[in-house]
Amino acid sequence: MRRLLLVSSSRVFGTGYLDHCEEEIRDLFQGVRRVLFVPYAQKDVDAYARLAQERFESLGFGLDSVHQAADPRAAARSAEAIFTGGGNTFLLLTRLYEHGLVRVLAEGARGGRPYLGTSAGTVICGPTIKTTNDMPIIYPPTFEALDLVPFNINPHYLDPDPTSHHMGETRETRIREFHEHNHPAVLGLREGSMVRVDGDRARLIGAPGARLFQRGRPPEERTAGDVSDLLS
Amino acid sequence: MRRLLLVSSSRVFGTGYLDHCEEEIRDLFQGVRRVLFVPYAQKDVDAYARLAQERFESLGFGLDSVHQAADPRAAARSAEAIFTGGGNTFLLLTRLYEHGLVRVLAEGARGGRPYLGTSAGTVICGPTIKTTNDMPIIYPPTFEALDLVPFNINPHYLDPDPTSHHMGETRETRIREFHEHNHPAVLGLREGSMVRVDGDRARLIGAPGARLFQRGRPPEERTAGDVSDLLS
């Protein structure tokens, strides 16, 4: 039974690293002593692991980073809980395939091991990374991802700005283009929002809510509460 | 001798399709009677070709769309001039490879055939599409592109907004991440700006100018005028 906490962004304006989801992290990681951190969305994995380690120690958890393990796959197989941080989604997915970690992480999460993702770490829980906002700075062997939930996620979701004079595509336009070529629903998760998944139940958390895009239907607003329909 | 006009965006706020670059298009396409349009960055290629055709007829040029040719490669080989429009860069590059057009377009442009690109049609003139802003809605066989200029282009370049409360990466941050993994310079081309390339000479055109990012150096502003140094 999967237990996931999929957070849009690790920071919201005016608060510190993981502050806005601290209570939900404690709830997800009840009974966990050490968390295995996946730092590959960022180039400087040492610095990133230190940041995560300090923050998790302040919450009372030990944290090891998978990049420091002699055998990353063995470490990922035996970990009590996983936290995958944000950065660049293309880089993250490429490194996960290079280290043979995609299947190990997916199987662990499907087996009930608690998984926390923020931003890129959240995107990879969908069927593909095709709804990332990131620049494609590195070419991954595929866009297929962990497929822990049947919908795609667009983190840092931004509503169109009616005062903007910029002619680049809005986020909504980009997601509509995604649906010209792909079927999964897309959850546009605003900063400050997150989804908690327990087996076949899903709950949207956070005041900013989310915007749900389904192929061939008008977008709809989702507010905090049950969103288990997204899992079927 | 290459002759390219690389336009950031086909529209700027408050003006019509290709209005702001009309004079430069006329200059690039001097002596050309019919232009071959490459519509593959958008899903609805018929509607897109109609838009381009109407606009080019108003400028006094005939326009055929490569998607309507019985043999797209032959059409691309024999065309007098090329215009590749914007949309989604991943879709454009994927379709160009599917139709075997990447090498044909690159060779034609290197041989001196005038090439006009807007947005995605501009991005593909760099070594790779790794500095596109688009969502990766489709998986291309590679990120390698036409390589007509040695630098990457980021169209619709946006300066950081100091009043924003959004925690997603700024464009500058994204380009810095590109340089953690790639060497080419990146020209952040603001809407309203374009680059004209004639052989070994390049000229930046348009009041908004551009921001130049080079690996290991602070970003620098470039204003309208000679930018031939970018070609060496």
PDB file of C-alpha atoms in Angstrom, chain B residues 69 150-151:
ATOM      1  CA  ALA B  69       4.168  18.149 -49.970  1.00  0.00           C
ATOM      2  CA  PRO B 150      27.451  27.697 -32.112  1.00  0.00           C
ATOM      3  CA  PHE B 151      25.396  29.206 -29.281  1.00  0.00           C
TER       4      PHE B 151
END
